[in-house]
Coordinates of N, CA and C and ligand atoms in Angstrom, one line a residue:
M1 N -16.4 -2.6 -13.3 CA -17.1 -1.3 -13.4 C -17.3 -1.0 -14.9
S2 N -18.5 -0.7 -15.4 CA -19.0 -0.5 -16.9 C -18.3 0.9 -17.2
A3 N -18.2 1.0 -18.6 CA -17.6 2.3 -19.2 C -18.3 3.3 -18.8
E4 N -19.9 3.2 -18.8 CA -20.6 4.7 -18.3 C -20.0 5.1 -16.8
E5 N -19.9 4.1 -16.0 CA -19.8 4.3 -14.7 C -18.5 4.9 -14.4
K6 N -17.5 4.9 -15.3 CA -16.2 5.2 -14.9 C -15.8 6.5 -15.4
K7 N -15.9 7.4 -14.4 CA -15.7 8.8 -14.8 C -14.2 9.3 -14.4
Y8 N -13.7 8.7 -13.6 CA -12.4 9.2 -13.0 C -11.1 8.3 -13.4
V9 N -10.0 9.0 -13.3 CA -8.7 8.1 -13.9 C -8.2 7.5 -12.8
S10 N -7.6 6.2 -13.0 CA -7.0 5.6 -11.7 C -5.8 5.2 -12.2
I11 N -4.8 5.3 -11.3 CA -3.3 4.7 -11.6 C -3.0 3.8 -10.7
A12 N -2.6 2.5 -10.9 CA -2.4 1.5 -9.9 C -1.1 1.2 -9.7
L13 N -0.5 1.4 -8.7 CA 1.0 1.3 -8.5 C 1.2 0.0 -7.4
D14 N 1.6 -1.2 -7.9 CA 2.0 -2.1 -7.0 C 3.1 -2.7 -6.9
G15 N 3.6 -3.6 -5.9 CA 4.7 -3.9 -5.9 C 5.4 -4.0 -4.2
P16 N 6.4 -4.9 -3.9 CA 6.8 -5.5 -2.8 C 7.2 -4.0 -1.8
S17 N 7.1 -4.4 -0.3 CA 7.1 -3.3 0.5 C 8.6 -2.6 0.4
G18 N 8.7 -1.4 0.5 CA 10.1 -0.8 0.3 C 10.5 -0.4 -1.0
A19 N 9.7 -0.7 -2.0 CA 10.2 -0.5 -3.4 C 10.1 1.3 -3.7
G20 N 9.5 2.0 -2.6 CA 9.5 3.4 -2.8 C 8.0 3.6 -3.4
K21 N 7.0 2.9 -3.5 CA 5.7 3.1 -3.8 C 5.1 4.1 -3.4
S22 N 5.0 4.4 -1.8 CA 4.4 5.6 -1.3 C 4.8 6.6 -1.4
T23 N 6.1 7.0 -1.2 CA 6.6 8.3 -1.4 C 6.3 8.7 -3.0
L24 N 6.6 7.7 -3.8 CA 6.6 8.0 -5.4 C 5.1 8.5 -5.7
A25 N 4.3 7.5 -5.2 CA 2.9 7.7 -5.5 C 2.4 9.0 -4.9
R26 N 2.5 9.2 -3.8 CA 2.2 10.7 -3.3 C 2.9 11.7 -4.0
S27 N 3.8 11.6 -4.5 CA 4.6 12.7 -5.2 C 3.8 12.9 -6.7
V28 N 3.5 11.7 -7.2 CA 2.9 11.6 -8.5 C 1.7 12.2 -8.6
A29 N 0.7 11.8 -7.4 CA -0.4 12.2 -7.3 C -0.6 13.8 -7.3
K30 N 0.5 14.4 -6.3 CA 0.4 15.8 -6.4 C 0.6 16.5 -7.5
E31 N 1.8 16.0 -8.3 CA 1.9 16.5 -9.7 C 0.6 16.8 -10.4
L32 N -0.2 15.6 -10.3 CA -1.0 15.5 -11.3 C -2.5 16.0 -10.7
G33 N -2.7 16.3 -9.6 CA -3.8 16.9 -8.9 C -4.8 15.6 -8.3
F34 N -4.4 14.4 -8.4 CA -5.0 13.3 -8.0 C -5.0 13.1 -6.5
I35 N -5.8 12.2 -5.9 CA -5.8 11.9 -4.7 C -4.8 10.6 -4.3
Y36 N -4.0 10.6 -3.4 CA -3.1 9.3 -3.1 C -3.9 8.5 -2.1
V37 N -4.0 7.3 -2.4 CA -4.6 6.3 -1.6 C -3.7 5.3 -1.3
D38 N -3.1 5.0 -0.1 CA -2.4 4.1 0.7 C -3.0 3.0 1.0
T39 N -3.1 2.0 0.3 CA -4.2 0.9 0.8 C -3.4 0.0 1.9
G40 N -2.1 0.1 2.1 CA -1.2 -0.4 3.0 C -1.6 -0.1 4.3
A41 N -1.9 1.1 4.3 CA -2.2 1.9 5.9 C -3.6 1.3 6.2
I42 N -4.4 1.0 5.5 CA -5.7 0.2 5.8 C -5.5 -1.2 6.3
Y43 N -4.7 -2.1 5.5 CA -4.4 -3.1 6.1 C -3.5 -2.9 7.3
R44 N -2.6 -2.1 7.6 CA -2.0 -1.8 8.9 C -2.9 -1.5 10.1
T45 N -4.2 -0.7 9.8 CA -4.8 -0.3 10.7 C -5.6 -1.8 11.2
V46 N -5.9 -2.6 10.3 CA -6.5 -3.8 10.8 C -5.6 -4.6 11.6
G47 N -4.2 -4.7 11.3 CA -3.0 -5.5 12.0 C -2.8 -4.8 13.3
Y48 N -3.1 -3.5 13.6 CA -2.8 -2.8 14.6 C -3.8 -3.2 15.4
C49 N -5.2 -3.3 15.2 CA -6.2 -3.6 16.0 C -6.1 -4.9 16.7
V50 N -5.8 -5.8 15.4 CA -5.6 -7.3 16.0 C -4.5 -7.3 17.1
Q51 N -3.5 -6.6 17.1 CA -2.3 -6.6 17.8 C -2.9 -6.0 19.3
Q52 N -3.5 -5.0 19.1 CA -3.7 -4.2 20.4 C -4.8 -5.2 21.3
R53 N -5.8 -6.1 20.5 CA -6.6 -6.7 21.1 C -6.0 -8.3 21.7
G54 N -4.7 -8.4 21.3 CA -4.1 -9.7 21.8 C -4.6 -10.8 20.9
I55 N -5.1 -10.5 19.6 CA -5.7 -11.8 18.8 C -4.6 -12.1 17.9
D56 N -4.4 -13.7 17.8 CA -3.2 -14.0 17.0 C -3.5 -13.8 15.5
P57 N -2.9 -12.9 14.9 CA -3.0 -12.4 13.5 C -3.1 -13.7 12.3
K58 N -2.6 -14.9 12.7 CA -2.7 -15.9 11.9 C -4.3 -16.8 12.1
D59 N -4.9 -16.5 13.3 CA -5.9 -17.3 13.5 C -7.2 -16.5 12.6
A60 N -7.4 -17.0 11.3 CA -8.4 -16.6 10.4 C -9.9 -16.3 11.0
G61 N -10.2 -17.2 12.0 CA -11.7 -17.3 12.5 C -11.8 -16.1 13.5
A62 N -10.8 -15.9 14.2 CA -10.7 -14.8 15.5 C -10.6 -13.5 14.8
V63 N -9.8 -13.4 13.7 CA -9.7 -12.0 12.9 C -11.0 -11.6 12.2
A64 N -11.7 -12.8 11.4 CA -12.9 -12.5 10.8 C -13.9 -12.1 11.7
G65 N -13.8 -12.7 13.1 CA -14.9 -12.5 14.0 C -14.8 -11.0 14.6
L66 N -13.5 -10.4 14.3 CA -13.6 -9.1 14.6 C -14.2 -8.1 13.8
L67 N -14.1 -8.4 12.4 CA -14.3 -7.5 11.3 C -15.9 -6.8 11.6
P68 N -16.7 -7.4 11.9 CA -18.1 -6.8 12.0 C -18.3 -5.4 13.0
E69 N -17.2 -5.5 14.0 CA -17.2 -4.5 15.0 C -16.1 -3.5 14.9
L70 N -15.2 -3.7 13.8 CA -14.2 -2.9 13.3 C -14.5 -1.3 12.7
D71 N -14.0 -0.5 13.5 CA -14.5 1.0 13.1 C -13.3 1.5 12.6
I72 N -13.0 1.5 11.2 CA -12.0 2.1 10.6 C -12.3 3.1 9.6
A73 N -11.4 4.2 9.7 CA -11.9 5.4 8.6 C -10.6 5.8 8.2
M74 N -10.8 6.7 6.9 CA -9.6 7.2 6.3 C -10.1 8.5 6.1
R75 N -9.3 9.5 6.6 CA -9.4 10.9 6.1 C -8.3 11.7 5.9
Y76 N -8.5 12.9 5.0 CA -7.5 13.3 4.5 C -7.1 14.7 5.2
D77 N -5.9 15.2 5.9 CA -5.8 16.3 6.6 C -5.8 17.4 5.6
E78 N -5.6 18.7 6.1 CA -5.4 19.9 5.2 C -4.2 20.0 4.1
T79 N -3.3 19.2 4.6 CA -1.9 19.2 3.9 C -2.2 18.0 2.7
G80 N -3.4 17.4 2.7 CA -3.6 16.2 1.9 C -3.1 14.8 2.2
L81 N -2.5 14.8 3.7 CA -2.0 13.6 4.1 C -3.1 12.6 4.6
Q82 N -3.3 11.3 4.0 CA -4.2 10.4 4.4 C -3.9 9.8 6.1
R83 N -4.9 10.1 6.8 CA -4.8 9.7 8.2 C -5.9 8.7 8.4
M84 N -5.4 7.4 9.1 CA -6.2 6.6 9.6 C -6.8 6.6 10.9
Y85 N -8.0 6.3 11.1 CA -8.5 6.3 12.5 C -9.1 4.6 12.8
L86 N -9.2 4.3 14.1 CA -9.7 3.2 14.7 C -10.3 3.5 15.8
D87 N -11.6 3.2 15.6 CA -12.5 3.7 16.9 C -12.4 5.1 17.2
G88 N -12.2 5.9 16.0 CA -12.3 7.3 16.3 C -10.7 7.7 16.8
Q89 N -10.0 7.2 16.9 CA -8.4 7.4 17.3 C -7.5 7.5 16.3
D90 N -6.7 8.7 16.0 CA -5.7 8.8 15.1 C -4.7 7.9 15.2
V91 N -4.5 6.8 14.4 CA -3.6 5.8 14.6 C -2.4 5.9 13.5
T92 N -2.4 7.1 12.8 CA -1.5 7.2 11.5 C -0.1 6.8 11.8
G93 N 0.4 7.4 13.0 CA 2.0 7.0 13.4 C 2.2 5.7 13.8
A94 N 1.0 5.1 14.6 CA 1.2 3.9 15.2 C 1.5 2.7 14.7
I95 N 0.7 2.9 13.3 CA 0.7 1.7 12.4 C 1.9 1.5 11.4
R96 N 2.9 2.4 12.0 CA 4.3 2.4 11.2 C 5.3 1.4 11.7
L97 N 4.8 1.0 13.0 CA 5.9 0.3 13.7 C 6.2 -0.8 13.3
P98 N 7.4 -1.5 13.2 CA 7.8 -2.7 12.5 C 6.8 -3.8 13.1
E99 N 6.6 -4.2 14.3 CA 5.7 -5.0 14.7 C 4.1 -5.2 14.2
V100 N 3.9 -3.9 13.7 CA 2.5 -3.9 13.0 C 2.7 -4.4 11.5
S101 N 3.9 -4.2 11.1 CA 4.1 -4.3 9.6 C 3.9 -6.0 9.6
Q102 N 4.5 -6.9 10.5 CA 4.5 -8.2 10.3 C 2.9 -8.6 10.5
C103 N 2.4 -8.0 11.5 CA 0.9 -8.3 11.8 C -0.1 -7.9 10.4
A104 N 0.3 -6.9 9.9 CA -0.6 -6.3 8.8 C -0.4 -7.5 7.7
S105 N 0.9 -8.0 7.4 CA 1.1 -8.9 6.4 C 0.5 -9.9 6.5
Q106 N 0.4 -10.6 7.9 CA -0.4 -11.7 8.4 C -1.9 -11.6 7.9
V107 N -2.4 -10.5 8.5 CA -3.9 -10.4 8.3 C -4.4 -10.5 7.0
S108 N -3.4 -9.8 6.2 CA -3.8 -9.5 4.9 C -3.9 -10.4 4.1
A109 N -3.3 -11.9 4.6 CA -3.5 -13.1 4.0 C -4.9 -13.8 4.1
I110 N -5.6 -13.1 4.9 CA -6.9 -13.7 5.1 C -8.1 -13.3 4.4
P111 N -8.6 -14.2 3.6 CA -9.8 -13.7 2.6 C -10.9 -12.7 3.0
A112 N -11.3 -12.9 4.3 CA -12.4 -12.3 4.8 C -12.2 -10.7 5.0
V113 N -10.6 -10.7 5.4 CA -10.2 -9.2 5.6 C -10.0 -8.4 4.2
R114 N -9.6 -9.2 3.2 CA -9.4 -8.5 1.8 C -10.8 -8.2 1.3
E115 N -11.7 -9.1 1.5 CA -13.2 -8.7 1.2 C -13.6 -7.5 1.9
F116 N -13.4 -7.7 3.0 CA -13.9 -6.4 4.0 C -13.4 -5.2 3.5
L117 N -12.3 -5.0 3.1 CA -11.6 -3.9 2.6 C -11.8 -3.4 1.2
M118 N -12.6 -4.4 0.5 CA -12.5 -4.0 -0.9 C -13.3 -2.8 -1.3
D119 N -14.6 -2.6 -0.6 CA -15.5 -1.5 -1.2 C -15.0 -0.2 -0.7
M120 N -14.2 -0.2 0.3 CA -13.4 0.9 1.0 C -12.5 1.6 -0.1
Q121 N -11.8 0.4 -0.9 CA -10.7 1.1 -1.7 C -11.3 1.6 -2.9
R122 N -12.3 0.6 -3.5 CA -13.1 0.9 -4.9 C -14.1 2.0 -4.9
D123 N -14.6 2.2 -3.6 CA -15.2 3.6 -3.7 C -14.4 4.7 -3.8
M124 N -13.1 4.7 -3.5 CA -12.2 6.0 -3.6 C -12.0 6.3 -4.9
A125 N -11.7 4.9 -5.7 CA -11.6 5.0 -7.0 C -12.8 5.6 -8.0
K126 N -14.2 5.2 -7.4 CA -15.2 5.6 -8.1 C -15.6 7.0 -8.2
N127 N -15.0 7.7 -6.9 CA -15.4 9.1 -6.8 C -14.2 10.1 -6.8
H128 N -12.8 9.7 -7.1 CA -11.9 10.5 -7.6 C -10.8 9.9 -8.6
N129 N -10.2 10.9 -8.9 CA -8.9 10.6 -9.6 C -7.8 9.9 -8.9
V130 N -7.3 8.9 -8.6 CA -6.6 8.5 -7.6 C -5.2 8.0 -8.4
V131 N -4.1 7.9 -7.3 CA -2.8 7.0 -7.5 C -3.0 6.1 -6.4
M132 N -3.3 4.9 -6.7 CA -3.5 3.8 -5.3 C -2.4 2.9 -5.5
D133 N -1.8 2.8 -4.1 CA -0.6 1.8 -4.3 C -0.9 0.7 -3.4
G134 N -0.6 -0.4 -3.5 CA -0.8 -1.6 -2.7 C -0.2 -2.7 -3.4
R135 N -0.7 -4.1 -3.0 CA -0.2 -5.4 -3.7 C -1.1 -6.2 -4.9
D136 N -2.3 -5.6 -5.0 CA -3.2 -6.3 -5.7 C -4.0 -5.3 -6.4
I137 N -3.6 -3.9 -6.7 CA -4.5 -2.9 -7.2 C -4.8 -3.2 -8.5
G138 N -3.7 -3.5 -9.4 CA -4.1 -3.6 -10.9 C -4.4 -4.9 -11.1
T139 N -4.3 -6.1 -10.2 CA -4.8 -7.2 -10.5 C -6.3 -7.6 -9.9
V140 N -6.7 -7.0 -8.6 CA -7.8 -7.3 -8.1 C -8.9 -6.1 -7.7
V141 N -8.1 -5.3 -7.3 CA -9.2 -3.9 -6.7 C -9.4 -3.1 -7.9
L142 N -8.6 -2.8 -8.7 CA -9.0 -1.7 -9.8 C -8.5 -2.6 -11.2
P143 N -9.2 -3.8 -11.3 CA -8.4 -4.4 -12.9 C -8.8 -3.3 -14.1
D144 N -9.4 -2.6 -14.0 CA -9.7 -1.7 -15.4 C -8.9 -0.4 -15.0
A145 N -8.0 -0.1 -14.2 CA -7.2 1.1 -14.0 C -6.6 1.3 -15.3
D146 N -6.4 2.6 -15.3 CA -6.1 3.4 -16.7 C -4.5 3.1 -16.9
V147 N -3.8 3.1 -15.9 CA -2.4 2.8 -16.0 C -1.8 2.0 -14.8
K148 N -1.1 0.8 -15.3 CA -0.8 0.0 -13.9 C 0.7 0.0 -14.2
I149 N 1.4 0.1 -12.8 CA 2.8 0.2 -12.9 C 3.1 -0.8 -11.5
Y150 N 4.2 -1.9 -11.8 CA 4.5 -2.5 -11.0 C 6.0 -2.3 -10.7
L151 N 6.3 -1.8 -9.4 CA 7.5 -1.2 -8.8 C 8.4 -2.3 -8.1
T152 N 9.3 -2.6 -8.7 CA 10.3 -3.4 -7.8 C 11.8 -2.8 -7.5
A153 N 12.4 -3.5 -6.6 CA 13.8 -3.3 -6.3 C 14.3 -4.2 -5.8
S154 N 15.7 -4.2 -5.6 CA 16.5 -5.5 -4.9 C 15.9 -5.5 -3.4
A155 N 16.1 -6.5 -2.5 CA 15.5 -6.5 -1.2 C 16.5 -5.8 -0.3
E156 N 17.8 -5.8 -0.9 CA 18.9 -5.0 0.0 C 18.6 -3.6 -0.2
D157 N 18.4 -3.2 -1.5 CA 17.9 -1.7 -1.9 C 16.7 -1.2 -0.8
R158 N 15.6 -2.2 -1.0 CA 14.5 -2.0 -0.1 C 14.8 -1.9 1.2
A159 N 15.5 -2.6 1.9 CA 15.7 -2.6 3.2 C 16.6 -1.4 3.7
K160 N 17.7 -1.0 2.7 CA 18.2 0.2 3.0 C 17.3 1.4 3.2
R161 N 16.2 1.3 2.2 CA 15.4 2.5 2.4 C 14.7 2.6 3.5
R162 N 14.2 1.5 4.0 CA 13.5 1.3 5.3 C 14.1 1.7 6.4
Y163 N 15.2 1.3 6.2 CA 16.5 1.4 7.4 C 16.3 3.1 7.6
L164 N 16.6 3.7 6.6 CA 16.8 5.2 6.8 C 15.6 5.8 7.0
E165 N 14.5 5.4 6.5 CA 13.1 5.9 7.0 C 12.9 5.8 8.4
L166 N 13.1 4.8 9.0 CA 12.8 4.3 10.4 C 13.9 5.3 11.3
K167 N 15.0 5.4 10.8 CA 15.9 6.1 11.6 C 15.7 7.5 11.7
D168 N 15.1 8.1 10.4 CA 14.6 9.6 10.3 C 13.4 9.8 11.1
R169 N 12.6 8.7 11.4 CA 11.5 8.9 12.0 C 11.7 8.7 13.8
G170 N 12.8 8.5 13.9 CA 13.4 8.2 15.6 C 12.8 7.0 16.0
T171 N 12.9 5.9 15.1 CA 12.5 4.6 15.8 C 13.5 3.8 15.0
P172 N 14.7 3.9 15.2 CA 15.7 3.1 14.5 C 15.5 1.4 14.6
E173 N 16.0 0.9 13.7 CA 16.0 -0.9 13.6 C 17.2 -1.3 12.9
D174 N 17.5 -2.4 13.5 CA 19.0 -3.0 12.8 C 18.7 -3.4 11.6
Y175 N 19.6 -3.0 10.6 CA 19.4 -3.3 9.2 C 19.5 -4.7 8.9
G176 N 20.2 -5.7 9.5 CA 20.0 -6.9 9.2 C 18.5 -7.5 9.6
V177 N 18.0 -7.2 10.6 CA 16.6 -7.5 11.1 C 15.4 -7.1 10.2
I178 N 15.9 -5.8 9.5 CA 14.8 -5.1 8.5 C 14.8 -6.2 7.2
L179 N 16.1 -6.5 7.1 CA 16.2 -7.2 5.8 C 15.5 -8.7 5.7
V180 N 15.8 -9.2 6.8 CA 15.1 -10.5 7.2 C 13.7 -10.4 7.2
E181 N 13.3 -9.3 7.9 CA 11.7 -9.1 7.9 C 11.3 -8.9 6.5
M182 N 11.9 -8.2 5.8 CA 11.3 -7.5 4.5 C 11.4 -9.0 3.5
E183 N 12.2 -9.8 3.8 CA 12.1 -11.1 3.0 C 11.0 -11.9 3.4
E184 N 10.6 -11.9 4.7 CA 9.8 -12.7 5.3 C 8.5 -12.2 4.7
R185 N 8.2 -11.0 4.8 CA 6.9 -10.3 4.3 C 6.8 -10.6 2.8
D186 N 8.0 -10.4 2.0 CA 7.9 -10.9 0.7 C 7.1 -12.1 0.4
Y187 N 7.7 -12.9 1.1 CA 7.3 -14.5 0.9 C 5.9 -14.5 1.2
N188 N 5.6 -13.9 2.3 CA 4.1 -14.1 2.7 C 3.3 -13.5 1.6
D189 N 3.8 -12.3 1.2 CA 2.7 -11.4 0.3 C 2.7 -12.4 -1.2
I190 N 3.6 -12.8 -1.5 CA 3.9 -13.3 -2.8 C 3.1 -15.0 -2.8
H191 N 3.2 -15.6 -1.8 CA 2.6 -17.1 -1.7 C 1.3 -17.1 -1.1
R192 N 0.7 -16.0 -0.4 CA -0.6 -16.1 -0.1 C -1.7 -16.6 -1.2
Q193 N -2.8 -17.3 -0.8 CA -3.6 -17.7 -1.7 C -4.5 -16.7 -2.2
T194 N -4.9 -15.6 -1.5 CA -5.8 -14.8 -1.8 C -5.3 -13.5 -2.5
A195 N -5.1 -13.1 -3.4 CA -4.8 -11.9 -4.1 C -3.3 -11.7 -3.8
P196 N -2.4 -12.8 -4.4 CA -0.9 -12.5 -4.0 C -0.6 -11.5 -4.7
L197 N 0.6 -11.0 -4.0 CA 1.7 -9.9 -4.7 C 2.2 -10.2 -6.4
K198 N 1.5 -9.8 -7.3 CA 2.2 -10.2 -8.5 C 1.9 -9.3 -9.6
R199 N 2.7 -9.1 -10.6 CA 2.6 -8.2 -11.5 C 1.2 -8.5 -12.7
A200 N 0.5 -7.3 -12.8 CA -0.7 -7.5 -13.6 C 0.0 -7.9 -15.0
A201 N -0.8 -8.7 -15.6 CA -0.2 -9.0 -17.3 C -0.1 -7.6 -18.1
D202 N -0.9 -6.5 -17.6 CA -0.7 -5.3 -18.5 C -0.3 -4.2 -17.6
A203 N 0.6 -4.7 -16.6 CA 1.1 -3.7 -15.8 C 2.6 -3.4 -16.5
V204 N 3.3 -2.3 -16.5 CA 4.6 -2.1 -16.9 C 5.4 -2.4 -15.8
Q205 N 6.4 -2.9 -15.7 CA 7.6 -3.1 -14.6 C 8.4 -2.3 -14.5
L206 N 8.8 -1.5 -13.3 CA 9.7 -0.6 -13.2 C 10.7 -0.8 -12.0
D207 N 12.1 -1.3 -12.2 CA 12.9 -1.7 -11.3 C 13.7 -0.5 -10.9
T208 N 13.6 -0.1 -9.8 CA 14.2 1.3 -9.1 C 15.4 1.0 -8.4
S209 N 16.0 -0.2 -8.5 CA 17.3 -0.2 -7.8 C 18.4 0.4 -8.4
G210 N 18.8 1.2 -7.4 CA 20.0 2.3 -8.0 C 19.6 3.3 -8.4
F211 N 18.2 3.7 -8.6 CA 17.6 4.8 -9.1 C 17.5 6.0 -8.0
S212 N 17.6 7.2 -8.1 CA 17.3 8.3 -7.1 C 16.0 8.3 -7.2
F213 N 15.2 9.0 -6.5 CA 13.9 9.5 -6.1 C 13.5 10.1 -7.3
E214 N 14.3 11.0 -7.7 CA 13.8 12.0 -9.0 C 13.8 11.2 -10.2
E215 N 14.8 10.3 -10.4 CA 14.7 9.3 -11.6 C 13.5 8.6 -11.6
S216 N 13.2 7.8 -10.5 CA 11.9 6.9 -10.5 C 10.7 7.7 -10.8
R217 N 10.6 8.8 -9.9 CA 9.4 9.9 -10.3 C 9.4 10.4 -11.7
G218 N 10.3 10.7 -12.3 CA 10.3 11.0 -13.7 C 10.0 10.0 -14.6
K219 N 10.5 8.5 -14.3 CA 9.9 7.6 -15.2 C 8.5 7.4 -15.2
I220 N 8.0 7.3 -13.8 CA 6.5 7.2 -13.7 C 5.7 8.3 -14.2
L221 N 6.2 9.5 -14.1 CA 5.2 10.6 -14.5 C 5.2 10.5 -16.3
Q222 N 6.4 10.0 -16.8 CA 6.4 10.0 -18.2 C 5.6 8.9 -18.7
L223 N 5.5 7.8 -17.9 CA 4.8 6.6 -18.2 C 3.4 7.1 -18.3
V224 N 2.9 7.6 -17.3 CA 1.5 8.2 -17.1 C 1.1 9.2 -18.1
K225 N 1.9 10.2 -18.4 CA 1.5 11.0 -19.3 C 1.4 10.4 -20.6
E226 N 2.3 9.5 -21.0 CA 2.2 8.9 -22.2 C 0.9 8.0 -22.3
R227 N 0.6 7.2 -21.4 CA -0.6 6.3 -21.3 C -1.8 7.3 -21.1
L228 N -2.0 8.5 -20.6 CA -3.3 9.1 -20.6 C -3.4 10.2 -21.8
G229 N -2.1 10.3 -22.4 CA -2.1 11.3 -23.6 C -2.1 12.6 -23.1
L230 N -1.3 13.0 -21.9 CA -1.2 14.5 -21.4 C -0.1 15.2 -21.9
Ligands
DC1 O1 2.6 -1.4 1.7 P1 2.6 -1.8 3.1 O2 3.8 -2.1 3.7 O3 2.2 -0.5 4.1 O4 1.5 -2.8 3.4 C1 1.4 -3.4 5.0 C2 1.0 -4.9 4.5 O5 -0.4 -5.1 3.9 C3 1.8 -5.6 3.6 O6 2.6 -6.7 4.2 C4 0.8 -6.3 2.5 C5 -0.5 -5.7 2.8 N1 -1.3 -5.4 1.7 C6 -1.9 -6.0 0.9 O7 -1.9 -7.3 1.0 N2 -2.5 -5.3 0.0 C7 -2.6 -4.1 -0.4 N3 -3.2 -3.7 -1.3 C8 -1.7 -3.2 0.4 C9 -1.1 -4.0 1.6

């Protein structure tokens, strides 16, 4: 994007699953009056569709074949919550189930899927001030982001958070299973060929292991304000 085209501020928040990206990004966006874009939800919607249609998420050809007829939309409700729609149906809750997480991780390794979802993500940043979270926002989607943060935490810390989140949501899962699946997803996300999960050279790394939500939020806001001169 050229300098003349860039009218809005973008903050890229990348990192592995369960590092607290989404809760932190949502809260930081609210504080700044920016829009929060959860890009994982978009990949999850593709994963959900693939799963519903009984397609093997590792079959790149079959998944790519589905893309032209894929009807995905993203809207914000009156509370500012990002809702995902597939074929006009609200799938915001359904895409959070653990089996969809694995499927999303697998389809996200397919280059055609990443390419297909690129414009949707870039258009958001072209038209709004955004806090966008994902895996490749600072490296691929918004390489010119004004602030880039790479958020990490130990696998155990992240699995513990996901365990509590699923329990609160009324869909509890075994902690050991969550930890194994999280490590599996980390491996997939880091080792895929296209847009792997990695820290952008100009991103600030923040390890939130042992941090409370408020501590992490305070650190991010401080960093953003310093960078943006607020
Ligand atoms: O952030 P999440 O757990 O909701 O993401 C679901 C999957 O989507 C995750 O395994 C990796 C993938 N993803 C991605 O490859 N690139 C992004 N920008 C966001 C998510």
